[in-house]
Each structure stands twice: as C-alpha cells, then as structure tokens.
Amino acid sequence: MKTTPFTEIHKKLGAKMHEFAGYDMPIEYSGILDEHFAVLNGVGVFDVSHMGEFWVKGPKAQAFVQKMTSNDVSKIPVGKAQYTCFPNDKGGIVDDLLVYHYEDEKYLLVVNASNIEKDWNWCMKNNTEGAELENASDHMAQLAVQGPKAIDTLQKLTDIDLSSIPYYAFTTGTLAGVENVIISNTGYTGAGGFELYFYPENAVKIWDAIFEAGAEFGIQPIGLGARDTLRLEAGFPLYGNDLDDTTSPLQAGLGWITKFVEGNDFISRPILEEEKANGIPRKLVGFEMVGKGIARHGYEIVNKEGEVIGIVTSGTIAPTTKKGIGMGYVKPEYIALETLIYIRIRNKDIEAVVVKPPFRKK
C-alpha cells in the first residue's frame, strides 16, 4: 500500500488504518461520532495527501481545461477555485474535481485519490491542444483543517489575513515558517475551514505547528469515517457512490456546474444538451428515513406498490439529527420534495421522504 507523509503519525496516534484508493489511511482515531462533532464545534485535521494534483500550463492551458471540464473556466480569475467535473464521451462523469487558477496560463486540477490514474490517462488522451501537463500527485501533500476554529488555529501560523480569503479562493504564502504553501478556503465538510497544499518534505513540520496552534481549541486528527459522515450531512456527493461513469452531471443535480454557454465546447456537450432538452431518466435526491432503518449504498428504492424506482448511493445515521439520511437516484416522477419513497432493507420496505440537502441545518 502507498503511504502519505503522515502515515507513521497516524499509527503512533493509534488510528484504525485501512486501505483506501491504494493508500494506508486512517479511518478513525477516537471514534467517528467524536471526530464528527470535533470538526463541527471546533477544529479537526484530515490527511488528504492521497488526493491527486495535476498542473496544466502554457498558452493552451485554458483551452484544454475548458474542453475537459463542464463548468466555465473562463469565469475564474487568478486566485479563485471552481468545482467542476470531467464529462466522459457518453455524458457520464470521469471524476469531479477542483480547478485552481494559479497563475496566468497555469491551473491546478485536484482530483479524487481513487481516480488519479484514470483521470491522468483521460487528460493525456484528450490533450490535442498540446497543453503542458504534469502529474504532481506524488510531490504534493495536503491537509484539510476544518471547523469554526480552523481560521483561529491557522492565523497563528501566518501573516496572511485569512479572513480576507473568500470562499473558493486561495493564496500562496508562508505558513508555519514554510514557504509556497497554497492556502485554500475550501473543504468537504460543510463546516468551513481551509485546505493546505505543500511539499511532502515540510509535512511533519506543518502538522506539528498546526496541532500546537490548535491545542487551545481542542484540535483533533480526523479519519475518513467522519469525513464521510460530515460530507453526507452537508449533502456533498462522493465519487464512486453518488457519481460515476454512468451518471451524468444533470442526473446528479450538478446542472449548476454544467455551463451551456458560448465558447464552452466541453466533451459530451451535445449529449448533455440533448438530455436536458428531452428530460433526464433519473435524478439524485436526498431523503430522510421516516421508519427505523439505515439506508446503505446499493439498497433498492421502491414505491408504495413495491416497484423498484431507484437505488441508494449513500446513507448513514446523521450524527447531528440522529435521523437516517441518504442520497439515491430515483425516476423523475419521485423527485419532488416531500414525496414518500421506501428503502428496501432486508426485504422490508421502510418509509422515507424526499428532502433537499444539506441535512445539517446551520
């Protein structure tokens, strides 16, 4: 298994380790519930060094990223980030990702760990523009410092005014005495905070400085288990569960990152325009359980008559509300809010209701 610069630290802290996307990753430390609320109420640190990073450079960089992604890259100025996806040649999703406009003619694409090789091959295969591509995934470490006390923790370590960095914006500067750290006001928890990118050789120094600075706020290391419950409560889709090569961005409720504007001739645009015009065959919805039960990935969604109308893609008991929550694809006639649906759990059809995420109200 691959390791991150923090793997030995996780083991010394007693984390439960497990393979994820080929990496030896921490699943939990003190427990998923404890870690979930540590982030919501204070500050937690996630090792996300397994994520992939590709640089796109040169005079053809923007044209390449515009073609490869569904959102409108021309609208993001230097210093801003954008959520988007790689459509495949059939209208499905190769991956969802962040695009950072780092400099003129220079972009950073941050992709999911489980898709690094697939995404890299997809980019190389489609680089007819001749943009300069660099897979920097093995040369970049990443920490997500999340929660309401993240800004107070990190502000101790830098002269940059972190409160001046808007949501989905970033800057590059010195943090904990380390130069060239990308400090990004982004995250996958819905709890606020920052994501930090830096060279692996500075990883331990930055980790130690962050935990010293956050000690007064009860800072904790957080595993992938709580990362999943936090993102699900926030209503964020997860690639491999809620998104994949067969789900279109329109079906996934990502029409807002699918821009049919002049000059945005991304891969599969005609297919997605046709799908929009003709109506989607299914849509990703959020739901809350009415009856007792936990919806799990792969469970069938049925109607009152017991006919299969869809499938669960993510589900859990929400730590905040203690309700069963989930997301899944259903036929169009069942997508309206407050629609009653049923989750088939061990041959029993348990009542649920369609709701609009996020499941955790601020």
Short mmCIF file of C-alpha atoms in Angstrom, two decimals:
data_model
loop_
_atom_site.label_atom_id
_atom_site.label_comp_id
_atom_site.label_asym_id
_atom_site.label_seq_id
_atom_site.Cartn_x
_atom_site.Cartn_y
_atom_site.Cartn_z
CA MET A 1 0.00 0.00 0.00
CA LYS A 2 1.06 3.57 -0.62
CA THR A 3 1.71 5.85 2.32
CA THR A 4 1.42 9.59 2.91
CA PRO A 5 3.96 11.75 4.77
CA PHE A 6 1.70 11.40 7.82
CA THR A 7 1.20 7.62 7.89
CA GLU A 8 3.58 6.98 10.78
CA ILE A 9 1.99 9.83 12.76
CA HIS A 10 -1.45 8.25 12.31
CA LYS A 11 -0.17 4.91 13.57
CA LYS A 12 1.54 6.48 16.60
CA LEU A 13 -1.75 8.20 17.45
CA GLY A 14 -3.48 4.81 17.44
CA ALA A 15 -5.62 5.36 14.36
CA LYS A 16 -7.52 2.46 12.88
CA MET A 17 -5.85 2.12 9.48
CA HIS A 18 -7.36 0.68 6.32
CA GLU A 19 -6.67 0.61 2.61
CA PHE A 20 -8.35 3.39 0.63
CA ALA A 21 -7.59 4.09 -3.04
CA GLY A 22 -4.37 2.12 -2.66
CA TYR A 23 -3.24 4.14 0.37
CA ASP A 24 -2.89 3.12 4.02
CA MET A 25 -5.27 5.68 5.52
CA PRO A 26 -6.72 6.45 8.97
CA ILE A 27 -10.41 5.55 9.25
CA GLU A 28 -10.88 6.78 12.81
CA TYR A 29 -8.95 7.77 15.94
CA SER A 30 -11.22 8.48 18.93
CA GLY A 31 -14.37 7.38 17.11
CA ILE A 32 -16.41 8.67 14.18
CA LEU A 33 -19.02 10.49 16.28
CA ASP A 34 -16.44 12.17 18.49
CA GLU A 35 -14.44 13.27 15.46
CA HIS A 36 -17.57 14.45 13.60
CA PHE A 37 -18.50 16.83 16.42
CA ALA A 38 -14.89 17.91 16.97
CA VAL A 39 -15.00 19.35 13.46
CA LEU A 40 -18.46 20.91 13.79
CA ASN A 41 -17.72 22.52 17.15
CA GLY A 42 -14.01 23.26 16.97
CA VAL A 43 -11.30 22.18 14.56
CA GLY A 44 -10.14 18.91 13.04
CA VAL A 45 -7.33 17.95 10.68
CA PHE A 46 -7.69 15.48 7.80
CA ASP A 47 -4.77 13.95 5.95
CA VAL A 48 -5.89 14.18 2.34
CA SER A 49 -2.44 13.72 0.81
CA HIS A 50 -3.82 10.80 -1.20
CA MET A 51 -5.69 13.22 -3.48
CA GLY A 52 -4.31 13.77 -6.98
CA GLU A 53 -2.89 17.02 -8.35
CA PHE A 54 -2.25 17.84 -12.00
CA TRP A 55 -0.66 21.04 -13.27
CA VAL A 56 -1.83 22.40 -16.63
CA LYS A 57 0.46 25.08 -18.03
CA GLY A 58 1.22 27.12 -21.11
CA PRO A 59 -0.70 29.21 -23.66
CA LYS A 60 -3.11 26.30 -24.35
CA ALA A 61 -3.86 25.63 -20.68
CA GLN A 62 -7.22 27.42 -20.53
CA ALA A 63 -8.43 25.93 -23.81
CA PHE A 64 -7.56 22.45 -22.56
CA VAL A 65 -9.27 22.83 -19.16
CA GLN A 66 -12.31 24.43 -20.81
CA LYS A 67 -12.70 21.43 -23.11
CA MET A 68 -12.14 18.85 -20.38
CA THR A 69 -14.48 20.27 -17.73
CA SER A 70 -18.20 21.07 -17.69
CA ASN A 71 -18.02 24.38 -15.83
CA ASP A 72 -16.90 27.67 -17.43
CA VAL A 73 -13.19 28.04 -16.66
CA SER A 74 -13.05 31.42 -18.42
CA LYS A 75 -15.03 32.85 -15.50
CA ILE A 76 -12.49 32.10 -12.76
CA PRO A 77 -9.82 34.78 -12.21
CA VAL A 78 -6.35 34.05 -10.84
CA GLY A 79 -6.69 33.25 -7.14
CA LYS A 80 -10.07 31.55 -7.39
CA ALA A 81 -11.11 27.88 -7.45
CA GLN A 82 -14.03 26.20 -9.19
CA TYR A 83 -15.92 22.96 -8.59
CA THR A 84 -16.47 21.03 -11.82
CA CYS A 85 -16.37 17.59 -13.41
CA PHE A 86 -14.74 15.75 -16.30
CA PRO A 87 -17.58 14.53 -18.55
CA ASN A 88 -16.76 11.32 -20.43
CA ASP A 89 -17.58 10.73 -24.09
CA LYS A 90 -21.00 9.27 -23.22
CA GLY A 91 -22.18 12.07 -20.93
CA GLY A 92 -21.17 10.32 -17.70
CA ILE A 93 -18.64 11.60 -15.17
CA VAL A 94 -14.99 10.56 -15.24
CA ASP A 95 -14.46 12.42 -11.95
CA ASP A 96 -15.46 15.52 -10.03
CA LEU A 97 -12.64 17.91 -9.20
CA LEU A 98 -11.47 21.36 -8.20
CA VAL A 99 -9.78 23.70 -10.68
CA TYR A 100 -7.46 26.35 -9.24
CA HIS A 101 -6.49 29.28 -11.47
CA TYR A 102 -2.99 29.52 -10.05
CA GLU A 103 -1.36 31.99 -12.45
CA ASP A 104 -1.93 33.26 -15.98
CA GLU A 105 -1.61 30.16 -18.16
CA LYS A 106 -1.34 27.86 -15.13
CA TYR A 107 -4.06 25.75 -13.49
CA LEU A 108 -4.05 23.14 -10.74
CA LEU A 109 -6.56 20.28 -11.04
CA VAL A 110 -7.26 18.43 -7.78
CA VAL A 111 -8.82 15.01 -8.42
CA ASN A 112 -10.06 12.10 -6.32
CA ALA A 113 -7.49 9.65 -5.00
CA SER A 114 -9.23 6.60 -6.45
CA ASN A 115 -9.22 8.15 -9.93
CA ILE A 116 -5.69 9.54 -10.28
CA GLU A 117 -4.52 7.07 -12.92
CA LYS A 118 -7.84 7.09 -14.77
CA ASP A 119 -8.01 10.90 -14.79
CA TRP A 120 -4.38 11.27 -15.87
CA ASN A 121 -4.88 8.88 -18.77
CA TRP A 122 -8.08 10.71 -19.74
CA CYS A 123 -6.26 14.05 -19.76
CA MET A 124 -3.31 12.71 -21.73
CA LYS A 125 -5.58 11.01 -24.26
CA ASN A 126 -7.54 14.20 -24.90
CA ASN A 127 -4.70 16.74 -24.88
CA THR A 128 -5.00 17.63 -28.57
CA GLU A 129 -4.34 21.28 -27.66
CA GLY A 130 -0.78 20.48 -26.62
CA ALA A 131 -1.10 21.94 -23.11
CA GLU A 132 1.81 21.19 -20.77
CA LEU A 133 0.60 18.56 -18.27
CA GLU A 134 2.38 17.47 -15.08
CA ASN A 135 1.16 14.84 -12.65
CA ALA A 136 2.36 16.26 -9.32
CA SER A 137 0.38 13.85 -7.14
CA ASP A 138 3.47 12.23 -5.59
CA HIS A 139 5.14 15.58 -4.97
CA MET A 140 2.37 17.32 -3.06
CA ALA A 141 0.98 16.75 0.44
CA GLN A 142 -2.38 18.08 1.58
CA LEU A 143 -4.12 18.71 4.89
CA ALA A 144 -7.71 19.86 5.35
CA VAL A 145 -8.09 21.95 8.52
CA GLN A 146 -11.84 22.19 9.04
CA GLY A 147 -14.29 23.63 11.53
CA PRO A 148 -15.21 27.02 13.06
CA LYS A 149 -11.87 27.27 14.89
CA ALA A 150 -9.78 26.44 11.80
CA ILE A 151 -9.21 30.10 10.99
CA ASP A 152 -8.12 30.95 14.56
CA THR A 153 -5.74 27.99 14.56
CA LEU A 154 -4.09 28.75 11.24
CA GLN A 155 -3.97 32.52 11.73
CA LYS A 156 -1.36 31.97 14.45
CA LEU A 157 0.93 30.44 11.82
CA THR A 158 0.85 33.03 9.04
CA ASP A 159 0.96 36.79 8.41
CA ILE A 160 -1.63 36.39 5.66
CA ASP A 161 -5.04 37.73 6.71
CA LEU A 162 -7.02 34.52 6.36
CA SER A 163 -10.34 36.32 6.86
CA SER A 164 -9.66 38.18 3.59
CA ILE A 165 -9.67 34.92 1.56
CA PRO A 166 -13.25 34.40 0.28
CA TYR A 167 -14.89 31.01 -0.06
CA TYR A 168 -13.44 29.16 -3.05
CA ALA A 169 -10.46 31.48 -3.21
CA PHE A 170 -6.84 30.82 -2.29
CA THR A 171 -3.44 32.39 -1.88
CA THR A 172 0.14 31.12 -1.78
CA GLY A 173 2.42 32.17 1.05
CA THR A 174 4.29 31.27 4.22
CA LEU A 175 2.65 29.12 6.91
CA ALA A 176 4.45 27.73 9.96
CA GLY A 177 7.69 29.06 8.52
CA VAL A 178 7.23 27.05 5.32
CA GLU A 179 7.15 28.99 2.05
CA ASN A 180 4.95 28.32 -1.01
CA VAL A 181 2.01 26.81 0.87
CA ILE A 182 -1.28 27.02 -1.05
CA ILE A 183 -3.94 28.12 1.46
CA SER A 184 -7.41 27.50 0.05
CA ASN A 185 -10.77 28.43 1.60
CA THR A 186 -12.37 25.15 0.54
CA GLY A 187 -13.31 21.84 2.14
CA TYR A 188 -15.50 18.77 2.03
CA THR A 189 -17.21 19.04 5.42
CA GLY A 190 -19.64 21.96 5.22
CA ALA A 191 -18.09 23.22 8.46
CA GLY A 192 -15.78 25.84 6.96
CA GLY A 193 -12.01 25.87 7.03
CA PHE A 194 -9.02 25.59 4.74
CA GLU A 195 -7.16 23.10 2.60
CA LEU A 196 -3.37 23.36 2.53
CA TYR A 197 -1.04 22.12 -0.23
CA PHE A 198 2.72 21.86 0.30
CA TYR A 199 5.81 19.80 -0.46
CA PRO A 200 5.95 16.45 1.40
CA GLU A 201 9.31 17.26 3.00
CA ASN A 202 7.57 20.00 5.04
CA ALA A 203 4.68 17.80 6.11
CA VAL A 204 5.67 16.91 9.67
CA LYS A 205 6.72 20.49 10.46
CA ILE A 206 3.35 21.82 9.32
CA TRP A 207 1.40 19.06 11.13
CA ASP A 208 3.20 19.74 14.43
CA ALA A 209 2.72 23.50 14.13
CA ILE A 210 -1.00 23.17 13.41
CA PHE A 211 -1.60 20.87 16.38
CA GLU A 212 0.34 23.16 18.71
CA ALA A 213 -1.61 26.19 17.47
CA GLY A 214 -4.95 24.40 17.78
CA ALA A 215 -4.38 22.87 21.21
CA GLU A 216 -6.43 25.56 22.99
CA PHE A 217 -9.37 24.78 20.68
CA GLY A 218 -9.27 21.02 21.32
CA ILE A 219 -7.91 20.23 17.85
CA GLN A 220 -8.16 16.57 16.81
CA PRO A 221 -6.96 14.40 13.92
CA ILE A 222 -9.92 13.18 11.88
CA GLY A 223 -10.24 9.97 9.87
CA LEU A 224 -12.04 9.10 6.66
CA GLY A 225 -15.05 7.78 8.58
CA ALA A 226 -16.02 11.20 9.94
CA ARG A 227 -15.09 12.77 6.61
CA ASP A 228 -17.84 10.67 5.07
CA THR A 229 -20.50 11.48 7.68
CA LEU A 230 -19.65 15.19 7.50
CA ARG A 231 -19.82 15.34 3.71
CA LEU A 232 -23.06 13.38 3.64
CA GLU A 233 -24.73 15.63 6.23
CA ALA A 234 -23.59 18.58 4.11
CA GLY A 235 -25.14 16.97 1.02
CA PHE A 236 -21.88 16.66 -0.92
CA PRO A 237 -21.71 13.80 -3.45
CA LEU A 238 -18.91 11.22 -3.31
CA TYR A 239 -17.39 9.82 -6.48
CA GLY A 240 -17.81 6.06 -6.62
CA ASN A 241 -21.00 6.28 -4.58
CA ASP A 242 -23.16 9.12 -5.87
CA LEU A 243 -21.23 9.88 -9.07
CA ASP A 244 -19.64 7.56 -11.61
CA ASP A 245 -19.08 6.96 -15.32
CA THR A 246 -22.78 6.16 -15.84
CA THR A 247 -24.25 9.21 -14.03
CA SER A 248 -24.49 12.48 -15.94
CA PRO A 249 -23.94 15.77 -14.11
CA LEU A 250 -27.57 16.69 -14.88
CA GLN A 251 -28.83 13.49 -13.27
CA ALA A 252 -26.54 14.14 -10.29
CA GLY A 253 -28.04 17.59 -9.67
CA LEU A 254 -24.89 19.25 -10.98
CA GLY A 255 -26.56 21.32 -13.66
CA TRP A 256 -25.08 24.36 -11.89
CA ILE A 257 -21.57 23.23 -12.90
CA THR A 258 -22.66 22.33 -16.45
CA LYS A 259 -22.49 25.56 -18.43
CA PHE A 260 -24.01 25.55 -21.91
CA VAL A 261 -22.55 28.94 -22.81
CA GLU A 262 -20.92 30.16 -25.99
CA GLY A 263 -17.32 29.00 -26.32
CA ASN A 264 -17.65 26.26 -23.69
CA ASP A 265 -17.43 23.27 -26.03
CA PHE A 266 -16.64 20.63 -23.43
CA ILE A 267 -16.56 16.91 -24.12
CA SER A 268 -20.09 15.44 -24.47
CA ARG A 269 -21.78 18.84 -24.50
CA PRO A 270 -24.19 17.78 -27.32
CA ILE A 271 -25.16 14.63 -25.39
CA LEU A 272 -25.89 16.62 -22.24
CA GLU A 273 -27.77 19.32 -24.13
CA GLU A 274 -29.97 16.61 -25.63
CA GLU A 275 -30.54 15.06 -22.21
CA LYS A 276 -31.54 18.46 -20.82
CA ALA A 277 -33.96 19.03 -23.70
CA ASN A 278 -35.54 15.57 -23.55
CA GLY A 279 -35.64 15.19 -19.78
CA ILE A 280 -33.40 13.13 -17.52
CA PRO A 281 -34.32 9.46 -16.86
CA ARG A 282 -33.43 9.69 -13.15
CA LYS A 283 -32.17 12.19 -10.61
CA LEU A 284 -30.13 12.14 -7.42
CA VAL A 285 -32.26 13.15 -4.43
CA GLY A 286 -31.74 13.44 -0.71
CA PHE A 287 -34.03 11.59 1.68
CA GLU A 288 -34.70 11.18 5.38
CA MET A 289 -35.93 7.94 6.88
CA VAL A 290 -39.39 8.07 8.44
CA GLY A 291 -39.32 4.50 9.65
CA LYS A 292 -36.44 2.91 11.57
CA GLY A 293 -33.53 1.69 9.49
CA ILE A 294 -30.25 2.70 7.92
CA ALA A 295 -30.10 3.09 4.15
CA ARG A 296 -26.88 1.71 2.64
CA HIS A 297 -25.20 2.03 -0.73
CA GLY A 298 -26.82 -0.37 -3.20
CA TYR A 299 -30.18 -0.77 -1.42
CA GLU A 300 -33.24 -0.61 -3.68
CA ILE A 301 -35.63 2.34 -3.54
CA VAL A 302 -39.25 1.34 -4.19
CA ASN A 303 -42.67 2.99 -4.37
CA LYS A 304 -45.74 2.23 -2.28
CA GLU A 305 -46.63 -0.63 -4.61
CA GLY A 306 -43.20 -2.18 -4.12
CA GLU A 307 -41.93 -1.41 -7.64
CA VAL A 308 -38.23 -0.59 -7.85
CA ILE A 309 -37.84 3.09 -8.73
CA GLY A 310 -34.19 3.68 -7.92
CA ILE A 311 -31.15 2.85 -5.84
CA VAL A 312 -29.45 4.23 -2.72
CA THR A 313 -25.97 5.65 -3.34
CA SER A 314 -25.08 6.90 0.16
CA GLY A 315 -26.66 6.50 3.58
CA THR A 316 -25.99 6.75 7.29
CA ILE A 317 -27.45 7.85 10.62
CA ALA A 318 -26.83 11.61 10.75
CA PRO A 319 -24.79 12.31 13.89
CA THR A 320 -26.37 15.76 14.27
CA THR A 321 -30.06 14.88 13.94
CA LYS A 322 -29.89 11.15 14.77
CA LYS A 323 -32.11 10.54 11.73
CA GLY A 324 -31.43 8.09 8.94
CA ILE A 325 -30.38 10.07 5.86
CA GLY A 326 -29.20 9.24 2.39
CA MET A 327 -28.99 10.02 -1.28
CA GLY A 328 -30.06 7.98 -4.24
CA TYR A 329 -31.23 8.04 -7.84
CA VAL A 330 -34.97 7.82 -8.49
CA LYS A 331 -37.24 8.13 -11.50
CA PRO A 332 -38.30 11.73 -12.33
CA GLU A 333 -41.84 11.35 -11.00
CA TYR A 334 -40.45 10.79 -7.47
CA ILE A 335 -38.06 13.76 -7.19
CA ALA A 336 -40.45 16.36 -5.72
CA LEU A 337 -39.77 17.39 -2.13
CA GLU A 338 -41.91 15.58 0.49
CA THR A 339 -42.51 12.64 -1.89
CA LEU A 340 -42.85 9.38 0.04
CA ILE A 341 -40.48 6.64 -1.07
CA TYR A 342 -39.43 3.36 0.53
CA ILE A 343 -35.99 1.89 1.15
CA ARG A 344 -35.86 -1.89 0.90
CA ILE A 345 -33.86 -3.02 3.93
CA ARG A 346 -33.55 -6.78 4.46
CA ASN A 347 -36.74 -7.44 2.45
CA LYS A 348 -38.72 -4.82 4.38
CA ASP A 349 -39.82 -1.58 2.71
CA ILE A 350 -39.10 1.26 5.16
CA GLU A 351 -40.74 4.64 4.59
CA ALA A 352 -38.62 7.69 3.74
CA VAL A 353 -39.29 11.18 2.42
CA VAL A 354 -37.50 13.19 -0.27
CA VAL A 355 -35.81 16.28 1.20
CA LYS A 356 -33.39 18.91 -0.03
CA PRO A 357 -29.82 18.62 1.30
CA PRO A 358 -27.96 19.75 3.32
CA PHE A 359 -29.28 17.51 6.06
CA ARG A 360 -27.46 19.56 8.71
CA LYS A 361 -29.03 22.99 9.03
CA LYS A 362 -26.73 25.82 10.01
#
